[in-house]
Coordinates of C-alpha atoms in Angstrom, one line a residue:
X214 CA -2.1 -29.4 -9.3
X215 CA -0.8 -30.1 -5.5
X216 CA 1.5 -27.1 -4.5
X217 CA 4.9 -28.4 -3.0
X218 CA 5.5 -27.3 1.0
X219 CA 3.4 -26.2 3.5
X220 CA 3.3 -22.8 1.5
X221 CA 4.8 -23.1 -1.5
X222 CA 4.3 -19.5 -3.0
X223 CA 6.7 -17.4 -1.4
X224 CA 7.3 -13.9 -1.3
X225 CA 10.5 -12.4 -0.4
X226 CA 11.3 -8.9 -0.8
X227 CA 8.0 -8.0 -2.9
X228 CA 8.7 -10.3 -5.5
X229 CA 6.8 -14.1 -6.1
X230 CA 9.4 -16.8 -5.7
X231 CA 9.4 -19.8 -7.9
X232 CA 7.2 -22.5 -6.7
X233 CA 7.0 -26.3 -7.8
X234 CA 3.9 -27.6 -8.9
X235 CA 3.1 -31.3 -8.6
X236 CA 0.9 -33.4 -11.0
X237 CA -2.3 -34.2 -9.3
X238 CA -2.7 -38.1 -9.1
X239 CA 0.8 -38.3 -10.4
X240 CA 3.1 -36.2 -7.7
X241 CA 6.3 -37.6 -9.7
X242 CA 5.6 -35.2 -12.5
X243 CA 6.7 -31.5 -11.4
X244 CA 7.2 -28.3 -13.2
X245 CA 8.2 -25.1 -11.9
X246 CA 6.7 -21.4 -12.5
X247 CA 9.0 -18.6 -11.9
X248 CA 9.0 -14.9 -13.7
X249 CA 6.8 -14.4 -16.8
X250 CA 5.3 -17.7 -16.4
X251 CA 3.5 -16.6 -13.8
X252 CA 1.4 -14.3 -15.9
X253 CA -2.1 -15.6 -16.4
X254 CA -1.8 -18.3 -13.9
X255 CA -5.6 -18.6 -11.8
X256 CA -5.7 -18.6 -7.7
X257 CA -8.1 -20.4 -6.0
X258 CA -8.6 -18.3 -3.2
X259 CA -11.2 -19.2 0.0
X260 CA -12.4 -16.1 1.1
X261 CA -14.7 -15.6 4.6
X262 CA -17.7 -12.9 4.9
X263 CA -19.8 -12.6 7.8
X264 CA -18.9 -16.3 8.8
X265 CA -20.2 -17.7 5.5
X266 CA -17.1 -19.3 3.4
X267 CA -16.8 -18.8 -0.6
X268 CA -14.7 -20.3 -3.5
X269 CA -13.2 -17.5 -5.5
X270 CA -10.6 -17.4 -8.2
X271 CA -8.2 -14.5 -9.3
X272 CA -6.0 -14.0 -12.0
X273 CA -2.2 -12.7 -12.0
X274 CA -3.0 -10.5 -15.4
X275 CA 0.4 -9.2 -15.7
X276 CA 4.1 -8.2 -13.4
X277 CA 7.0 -5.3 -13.5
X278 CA 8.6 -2.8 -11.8
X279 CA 7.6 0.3 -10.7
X280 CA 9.1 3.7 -10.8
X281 CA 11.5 2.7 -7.7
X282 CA 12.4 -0.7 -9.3
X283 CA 10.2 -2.6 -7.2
X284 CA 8.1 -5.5 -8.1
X285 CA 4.2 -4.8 -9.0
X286 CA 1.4 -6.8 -10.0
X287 CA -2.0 -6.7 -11.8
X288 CA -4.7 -9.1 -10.7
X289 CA -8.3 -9.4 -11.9
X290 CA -11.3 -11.1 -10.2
X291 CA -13.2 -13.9 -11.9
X292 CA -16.6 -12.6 -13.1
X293 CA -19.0 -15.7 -13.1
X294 CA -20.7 -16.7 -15.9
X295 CA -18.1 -16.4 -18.4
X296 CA -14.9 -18.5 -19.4
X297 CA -12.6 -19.2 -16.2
X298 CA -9.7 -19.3 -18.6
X299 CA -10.3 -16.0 -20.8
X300 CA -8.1 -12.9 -19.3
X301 CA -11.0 -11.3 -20.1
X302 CA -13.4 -12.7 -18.0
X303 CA -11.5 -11.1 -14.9
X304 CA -12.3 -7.7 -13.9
X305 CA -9.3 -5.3 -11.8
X306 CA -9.0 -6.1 -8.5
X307 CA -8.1 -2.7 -7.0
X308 CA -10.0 0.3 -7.5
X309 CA -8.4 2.5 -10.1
X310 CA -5.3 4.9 -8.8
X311 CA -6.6 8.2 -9.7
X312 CA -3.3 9.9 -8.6
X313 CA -2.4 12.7 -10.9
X314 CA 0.8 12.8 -9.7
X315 CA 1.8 9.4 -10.4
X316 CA 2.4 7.0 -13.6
X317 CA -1.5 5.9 -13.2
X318 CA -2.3 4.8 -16.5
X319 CA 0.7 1.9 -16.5
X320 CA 0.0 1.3 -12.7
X321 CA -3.7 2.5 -12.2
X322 CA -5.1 -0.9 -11.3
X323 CA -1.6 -3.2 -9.9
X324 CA -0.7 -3.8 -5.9
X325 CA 2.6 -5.4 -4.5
X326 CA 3.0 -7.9 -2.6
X327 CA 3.8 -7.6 1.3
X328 CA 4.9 -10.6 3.1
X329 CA 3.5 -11.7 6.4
X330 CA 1.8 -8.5 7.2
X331 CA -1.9 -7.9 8.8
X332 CA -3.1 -4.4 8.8
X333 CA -5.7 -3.9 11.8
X334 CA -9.2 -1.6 11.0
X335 CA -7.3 1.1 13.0
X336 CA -3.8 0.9 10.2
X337 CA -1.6 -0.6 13.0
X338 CA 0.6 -3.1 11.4
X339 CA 1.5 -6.5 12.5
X340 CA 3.1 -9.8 11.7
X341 CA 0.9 -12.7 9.8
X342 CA 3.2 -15.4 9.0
X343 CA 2.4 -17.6 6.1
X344 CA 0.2 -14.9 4.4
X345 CA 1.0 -11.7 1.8
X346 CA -0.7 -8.4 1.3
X347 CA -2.1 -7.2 -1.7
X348 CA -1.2 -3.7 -1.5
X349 CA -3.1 -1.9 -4.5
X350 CA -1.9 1.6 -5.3
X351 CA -5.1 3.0 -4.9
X352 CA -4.9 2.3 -1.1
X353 CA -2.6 3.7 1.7
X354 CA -0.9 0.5 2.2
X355 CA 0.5 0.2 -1.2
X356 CA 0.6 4.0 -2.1
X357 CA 3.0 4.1 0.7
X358 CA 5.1 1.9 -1.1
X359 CA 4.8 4.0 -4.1
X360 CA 6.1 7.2 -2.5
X361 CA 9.5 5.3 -1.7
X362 CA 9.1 3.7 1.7
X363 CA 9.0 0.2 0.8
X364 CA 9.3 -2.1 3.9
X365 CA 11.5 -4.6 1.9
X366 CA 14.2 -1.4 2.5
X367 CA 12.9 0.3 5.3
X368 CA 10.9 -1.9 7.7
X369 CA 7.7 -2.5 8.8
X370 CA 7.8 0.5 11.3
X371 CA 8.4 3.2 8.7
X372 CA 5.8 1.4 6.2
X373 CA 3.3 2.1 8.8
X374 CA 4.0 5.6 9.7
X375 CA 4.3 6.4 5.9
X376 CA 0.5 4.9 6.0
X377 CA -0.5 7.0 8.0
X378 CA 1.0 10.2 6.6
X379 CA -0.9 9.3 3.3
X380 CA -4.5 9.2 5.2
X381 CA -3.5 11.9 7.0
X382 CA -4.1 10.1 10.3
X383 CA -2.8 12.7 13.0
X384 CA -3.9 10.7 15.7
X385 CA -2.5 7.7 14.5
X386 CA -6.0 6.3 15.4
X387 CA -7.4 5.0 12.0
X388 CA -9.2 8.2 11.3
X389 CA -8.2 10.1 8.5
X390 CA -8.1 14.1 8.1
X391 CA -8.3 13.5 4.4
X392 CA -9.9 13.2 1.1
X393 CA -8.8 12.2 -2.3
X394 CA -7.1 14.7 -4.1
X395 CA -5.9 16.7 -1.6
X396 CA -2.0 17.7 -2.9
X397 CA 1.1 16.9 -0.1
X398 CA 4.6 17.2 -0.5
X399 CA 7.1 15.1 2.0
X400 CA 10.4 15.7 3.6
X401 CA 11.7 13.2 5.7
X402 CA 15.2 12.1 7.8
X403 CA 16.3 9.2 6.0
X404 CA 19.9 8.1 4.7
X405 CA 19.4 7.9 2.4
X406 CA 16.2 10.5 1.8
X407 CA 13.9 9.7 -0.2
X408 CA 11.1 12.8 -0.4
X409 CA 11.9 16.3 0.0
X410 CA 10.5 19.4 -0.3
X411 CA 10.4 20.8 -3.9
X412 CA 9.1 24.2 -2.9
X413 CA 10.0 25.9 0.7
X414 CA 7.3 28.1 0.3
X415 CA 4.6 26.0 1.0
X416 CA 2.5 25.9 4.0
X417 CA 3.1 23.3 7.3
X418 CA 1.1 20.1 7.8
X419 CA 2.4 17.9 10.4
X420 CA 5.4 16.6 11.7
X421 CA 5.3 12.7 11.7
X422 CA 7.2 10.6 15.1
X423 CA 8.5 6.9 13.9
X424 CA 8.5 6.1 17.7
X425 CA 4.7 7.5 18.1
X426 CA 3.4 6.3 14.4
X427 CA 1.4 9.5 14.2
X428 CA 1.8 13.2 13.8
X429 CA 2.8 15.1 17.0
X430 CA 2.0 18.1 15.1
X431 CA -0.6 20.4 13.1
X432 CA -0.6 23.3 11.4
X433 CA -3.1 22.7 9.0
X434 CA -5.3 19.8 8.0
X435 CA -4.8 18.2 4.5
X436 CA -8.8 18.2 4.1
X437 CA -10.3 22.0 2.6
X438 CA -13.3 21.7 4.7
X439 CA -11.6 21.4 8.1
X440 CA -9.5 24.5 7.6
X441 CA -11.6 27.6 8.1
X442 CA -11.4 28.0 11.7
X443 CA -8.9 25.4 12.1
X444 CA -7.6 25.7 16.2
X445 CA -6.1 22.1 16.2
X446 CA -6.9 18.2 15.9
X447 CA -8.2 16.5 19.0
X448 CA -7.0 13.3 19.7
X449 CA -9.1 12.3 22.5
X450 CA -6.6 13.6 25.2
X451 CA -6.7 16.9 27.6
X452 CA -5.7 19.3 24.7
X453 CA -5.5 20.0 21.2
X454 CA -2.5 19.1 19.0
X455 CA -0.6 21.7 18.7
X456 CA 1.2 23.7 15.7
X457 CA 4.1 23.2 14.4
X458 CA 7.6 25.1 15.0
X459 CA 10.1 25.4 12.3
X460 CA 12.2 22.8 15.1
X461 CA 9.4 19.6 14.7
X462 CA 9.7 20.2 11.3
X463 CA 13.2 19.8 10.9
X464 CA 13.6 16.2 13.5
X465 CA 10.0 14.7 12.3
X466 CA 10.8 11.5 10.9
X467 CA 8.6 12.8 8.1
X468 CA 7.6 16.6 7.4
X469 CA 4.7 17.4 5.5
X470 CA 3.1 20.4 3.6
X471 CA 0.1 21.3 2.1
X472 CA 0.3 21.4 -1.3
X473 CA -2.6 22.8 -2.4

């Protein structure tokens, strides 16, 4: 089938629009695909490695909501060899979400759907018109959206902070202070808020700067090995990041604590 428009699948909000679908030879036959009848339709998609172009085809497996009420998605890859039109002859796009903290065996393998973003090597966001993100939950991007800062509400500025707050990315650079499994708890400024602190006791990470996109802030890093001897993160400038007062804590844009 011929899509209808210069895009035709549109995505407003998180959610896949209904598109028309034309008849191929015969473009006065239409029908249109909206909601569940999405599920199980196959994309051809063109995808580009190291200048050399392939065919590849996905599967939309299955749709919902998540725990915030906002549209997810479950794709699968196409596995050569076997039956294009068998579900299951598509294996999960996104790496499994291991989170322990979160609904992973509903949501272990689904993304959402970002529209018009581009997400450079070093996590600064930008506009890419015409295009949508598959933000699995297994990555920053889309785990970011998990923890309640979905751009569709907040915009694209507190998305990207929110990024970097789950890689801990101090610098803001790209480079994470990080590894899986290391427990945070969040605190942040907005009206409404969405994460705060569920025990006081717990010990400073960072204070987080919308303005800055990165912490301006460190007490102590999220990752076990850099902590013994811990004087501060270097961001490549004259000195050290410096602690945190109980006053960063309280105007950072986000707050965060170690949790573990």
């Amino acid at each position: 089938s011929d899509l209808d428009g210069d895009l035709s699948v549109q995505i407003v909000d998180g959610a896949l629009q209904p598109a028309v679908f034309r008849a191929l030879g015969n473009p006065g036959v239409t029908c249109i695909v909206d909601g569940g009848a999405w599920d199980g339709t196959i994309w051809g998609i063109i995808v580009t490695e190291n200048g050399v172009t392939y065919n590849r085809y996905m599967m939309l497996l299955s749709h919902g909501f998540d725990e915030h009420n906002v549209p997810i998605y479950r794709w699968g890859f196409f596995d050569e060899g076997d039956d294009i039109w068998s579900k299951a002859a598509y294996k999960p796009t996104c790496v499994e979400d291991k989170d322990p903290y979160a609904n992973a065996f509903v949501y272990r393998y689904h993304a959402y759907l970002v529209e018009d973003l581009h997400v450079a090597a070093d996590g600064t966001f930008s506009e890419a018109p015409s295009t949508f993100f598959l933000a699995c939950r297994s990555g920053a991007v889309g785990k970011a959206i998990h923890w309640g800062y979905n751009p569709a509400k907040w915009g694209m500025e507190l998305h990207e902070l929110a990024t970097r707050v789950v890689r801990a990315d101090y610098c803001g650079t790209g480079v994470s202070f990080t590894q899986a499994g290391n427990a945070v708890q969040l605190h942040d400024k907005l009206t409404p808020q969405v994460n705060e602190f569920s025990k006081v006791t717990l010990t400073d990470e960072a204070a987080w700067d919308l303005d800055l996109s990165r912490a301006t802030c460190v007490t102590l890093p999220r990752d076990h090995a850099l902590r013994n001897g811990f004087q501060g993160i270097d961001c490549g400038g004259p000195d050290l990041v410096p602690f945190c007062t109980g006053d960063d804590m309280d105007d950072a844009t986000i707050a965060t604590k170690v949790a573990d």
